[in-house]
């Protein structure tokens, strides 16, 4: 089953929105495979955002993501990467679809609440950067057939 890596970023944690973010993904039908509440080191932040190095917003992005704890999670499901990005909404909150997290809870691109992997390949890399295999849980959810089932 496809997996994606999701972060509730420091603004979401500080604003008490961890539960709201988890609730949206749960209700969508995605299945939790791992979670940890943790501070982010400079080293981890730089690895995670390596792709943005050199961009004008890079230094601010590192400062922001290391400024307070984050909730790091792995969610799985059918098309988990695309589904989670849709539930999060567009990078720039004013362009995010109504009903998405970034539409409903954010205004600034630099305070956009969540991170979500943008491809299956990047999801795999981000999951292995943030989680060790033993921290990921494979489990049978009683609703799996009602959510993942096909006719
Ligand atoms: P996303 O988080 O939707 O995958 P991204 O990977 O393009 O977006 O950028 C990573 C983060 O960097 C984004 O969530 C917020 C920040 N960011 C992107 N573009 C920015 C900009 N023009 N000014 C300030 N921050 C920006
Ligand atoms: Mg991105």
CSV table of C-alpha atoms and ligand atoms in Angstrom, one decimal:
chain,number,residue,atom,x,y,z
A,1,UNK,CA,0.0,0.0,0.0
A,2,UNK,CA,1.3,3.5,-0.9
A,3,UNK,CA,2.7,5.5,1.9
A,4,UNK,CA,3.3,9.2,2.4
A,5,UNK,CA,5.2,11.3,4.9
A,6,UNK,CA,3.3,14.1,6.7
A,7,UNK,CA,4.5,16.7,9.2
A,8,UNK,CA,2.4,19.0,11.4
A,9,UNK,CA,4.8,21.9,11.3
A,10,UNK,CA,5.6,24.1,14.3
A,11,UNK,CA,2.8,26.5,13.6
A,12,UNK,CA,0.2,23.7,13.6
A,13,UNK,CA,1.7,22.3,16.9
A,14,UNK,CA,1.7,25.7,18.6
A,15,UNK,CA,-1.8,26.5,17.5
A,16,UNK,CA,-3.2,23.2,18.9
A,17,UNK,CA,-4.0,21.8,15.5
A,18,UNK,CA,-2.3,18.4,15.7
A,19,UNK,CA,-5.6,16.7,16.4
A,20,UNK,CA,-7.4,18.5,13.6
A,21,UNK,CA,-4.8,17.4,11.1
A,22,UNK,CA,-4.9,13.8,12.2
A,23,UNK,CA,-8.6,13.9,12.2
A,24,UNK,CA,-8.8,15.0,8.6
A,25,UNK,CA,-6.5,12.2,7.4
A,26,UNK,CA,-8.3,9.6,9.5
A,27,UNK,CA,-11.7,10.7,8.2
A,28,UNK,CA,-10.4,10.6,4.7
A,29,UNK,CA,-9.6,6.9,5.2
A,30,UNK,CA,-5.9,7.1,5.3
A,31,UNK,CA,-4.3,4.7,7.8
A,32,UNK,CA,-1.7,5.7,10.3
A,33,UNK,CA,1.5,3.7,10.0
A,34,UNK,CA,3.8,5.7,12.3
A,35,UNK,CA,3.9,8.9,14.4
A,36,UNK,CA,6.3,10.7,16.7
A,37,UNK,CA,6.3,14.1,18.3
A,38,UNK,CA,9.8,15.5,18.2
A,39,UNK,CA,12.1,18.5,17.9
A,40,UNK,CA,13.8,19.0,14.6
A,41,UNK,CA,17.6,19.3,14.5
A,42,UNK,CA,19.4,21.6,12.1
A,43,UNK,CA,20.9,18.5,10.5
A,44,UNK,CA,17.5,16.8,9.9
A,45,UNK,CA,15.9,20.1,8.6
A,46,UNK,CA,18.7,20.6,6.1
A,47,UNK,CA,18.4,17.0,4.8
A,48,UNK,CA,14.7,17.3,4.6
A,49,UNK,CA,14.7,20.6,2.7
A,50,UNK,CA,17.9,19.9,0.7
A,51,UNK,CA,15.9,20.4,-2.5
A,52,UNK,CA,15.2,24.0,-1.6
A,53,UNK,CA,18.8,24.9,-0.8
A,54,UNK,CA,19.7,28.2,-2.5
A,55,UNK,CA,16.2,29.5,-2.8
A,56,UNK,CA,15.4,32.9,-1.3
A,57,UNK,CA,13.1,31.3,1.4
A,58,UNK,CA,15.5,28.5,2.4
A,59,UNK,CA,17.1,30.1,5.5
A,60,UNK,CA,13.7,31.1,6.8
A,61,UNK,CA,12.3,27.7,6.1
A,62,UNK,CA,15.0,26.0,8.2
A,63,UNK,CA,14.5,28.5,11.0
A,64,UNK,CA,10.8,27.9,11.0
A,65,UNK,CA,10.9,24.1,10.9
A,66,UNK,CA,13.4,23.9,13.7
A,67,UNK,CA,11.7,26.6,15.9
A,68,UNK,CA,9.4,24.2,17.8
A,69,UNK,CA,8.5,20.5,17.9
A,70,UNK,CA,6.7,18.8,15.0
A,71,UNK,CA,4.4,15.8,14.7
A,72,UNK,CA,6.0,13.5,12.1
A,73,UNK,CA,3.7,10.8,10.6
A,74,UNK,CA,3.4,8.2,8.0
A,75,UNK,CA,0.0,7.6,6.5
A,76,UNK,CA,-0.9,4.9,4.0
A,77,UNK,CA,-3.7,4.2,1.6
A,78,UNK,CA,-4.7,4.2,-2.1
A,79,UNK,CA,-2.8,7.0,-3.8
A,80,UNK,CA,-1.7,8.2,-0.4
A,81,UNK,CA,0.7,10.8,-1.7
A,82,UNK,CA,-1.8,12.6,-3.9
A,83,UNK,CA,-4.7,12.1,-1.6
A,84,UNK,CA,-2.8,13.7,1.3
A,85,UNK,CA,-1.6,16.6,-0.8
A,86,UNK,CA,-5.2,17.2,-1.7
A,87,UNK,CA,-6.3,17.1,1.9
A,88,UNK,CA,-3.5,19.6,2.7
A,89,UNK,CA,-4.2,22.0,-0.1
A,90,UNK,CA,-1.9,24.1,-2.3
A,91,UNK,CA,1.4,25.4,-1.0
A,92,UNK,CA,0.1,29.0,-1.0
A,93,UNK,CA,-2.9,29.0,1.4
A,94,UNK,CA,-4.8,31.6,-0.6
A,95,UNK,CA,-4.7,29.2,-3.6
A,96,UNK,CA,-5.7,26.1,-1.5
A,97,UNK,CA,-9.1,24.6,-2.2
A,98,UNK,CA,-11.9,25.3,0.3
A,99,UNK,CA,-12.1,22.5,2.7
A,100,UNK,CA,-8.4,21.8,2.6
A,101,UNK,CA,-6.3,22.2,5.7
A,102,UNK,CA,-4.3,25.1,4.3
A,103,UNK,CA,-7.4,26.9,3.1
A,104,UNK,CA,-9.2,26.4,6.4
A,105,UNK,CA,-6.3,27.1,8.8
A,106,UNK,CA,-3.6,29.2,7.1
A,107,UNK,CA,-2.9,32.5,5.3
A,108,UNK,CA,0.8,32.6,4.8
A,109,UNK,CA,3.0,30.4,2.6
A,110,UNK,CA,5.6,30.5,5.4
A,111,UNK,CA,3.0,29.3,8.0
A,112,UNK,CA,1.2,26.7,6.0
A,113,UNK,CA,0.7,24.1,8.7
A,114,UNK,CA,1.7,20.8,7.1
A,115,UNK,CA,4.3,19.1,5.0
A,116,UNK,CA,3.4,16.3,2.7
A,117,UNK,CA,5.6,14.3,0.3
A,118,UNK,CA,5.1,15.3,-3.4
A,119,UNK,CA,5.9,12.0,-5.1
A,120,UNK,CA,6.1,8.3,-4.2
A,121,UNK,CA,9.8,8.4,-4.6
A,122,UNK,CA,10.2,11.4,-2.3
A,123,UNK,CA,7.8,9.8,0.2
A,124,UNK,CA,10.1,6.8,0.4
A,125,UNK,CA,13.2,8.9,0.9
A,126,UNK,CA,11.4,11.1,3.5
A,127,UNK,CA,10.0,8.2,5.5
A,128,UNK,CA,13.5,6.6,5.7
A,129,UNK,CA,15.0,9.9,6.7
A,130,UNK,CA,12.5,10.5,9.6
A,131,UNK,CA,11.6,7.0,10.7
A,132,UNK,CA,13.5,3.7,11.3
A,133,UNK,CA,11.8,0.6,10.0
A,134,UNK,CA,11.0,-0.5,13.6
A,135,UNK,CA,9.0,2.6,14.2
A,136,UNK,CA,6.5,1.8,11.4
A,137,UNK,CA,3.5,-0.3,12.3
A,138,UNK,CA,1.8,-2.8,10.0
A,139,UNK,CA,-1.7,-3.5,11.3
A,140,UNK,CA,-5.1,-4.7,10.2
A,141,UNK,CA,-7.7,-2.0,10.6
A,142,UNK,CA,-11.2,-3.3,11.0
A,143,UNK,CA,-12.4,-0.8,8.4
A,144,UNK,CA,-9.8,-1.6,5.8
A,145,UNK,CA,-12.1,-3.5,3.5
A,146,UNK,CA,-14.7,-0.7,3.7
A,147,UNK,CA,-12.2,1.9,2.7
A,148,UNK,CA,-9.6,0.1,0.5
A,149,UNK,CA,-12.0,-2.5,-0.9
A,150,UNK,CA,-12.8,-2.7,-4.7
A,151,UNK,CA,-15.8,-4.1,-6.4
B,1,LIG,P1,5.0,22.1,-0.3
B,1,LIG,O1,5.2,22.3,1.2
B,1,LIG,O2,3.5,22.4,-0.7
B,1,LIG,O3,5.5,20.8,-0.8
B,1,LIG,P2,7.3,23.3,-1.5
B,1,LIG,O4,8.0,22.0,-1.4
B,1,LIG,O5,7.3,24.0,-2.8
B,1,LIG,O6,5.8,23.3,-1.0
B,1,LIG,O7,8.0,24.3,-0.5
B,1,LIG,C1,8.3,23.9,0.8
B,1,LIG,C2,7.9,24.9,1.8
B,1,LIG,O8,8.7,26.1,1.6
B,1,LIG,C3,6.5,25.4,1.7
B,1,LIG,O9,5.6,24.5,2.4
B,1,LIG,C4,6.5,26.7,2.3
B,1,LIG,C5,7.9,27.2,1.9
B,1,LIG,N1,7.9,28.1,0.7
B,1,LIG,C6,7.7,27.7,-0.5
B,1,LIG,N2,7.7,28.7,-1.4
B,1,LIG,C7,7.9,29.8,-0.6
B,1,LIG,C8,7.9,31.2,-0.9
B,1,LIG,N3,7.9,31.7,-2.1
B,1,LIG,N4,8.1,32.0,0.2
B,1,LIG,C9,8.2,31.5,1.5
B,1,LIG,N5,8.1,30.2,1.8
B,1,LIG,C10,8.0,29.4,0.7
B,2,LIG,MG1,7.4,20.1,-1.0
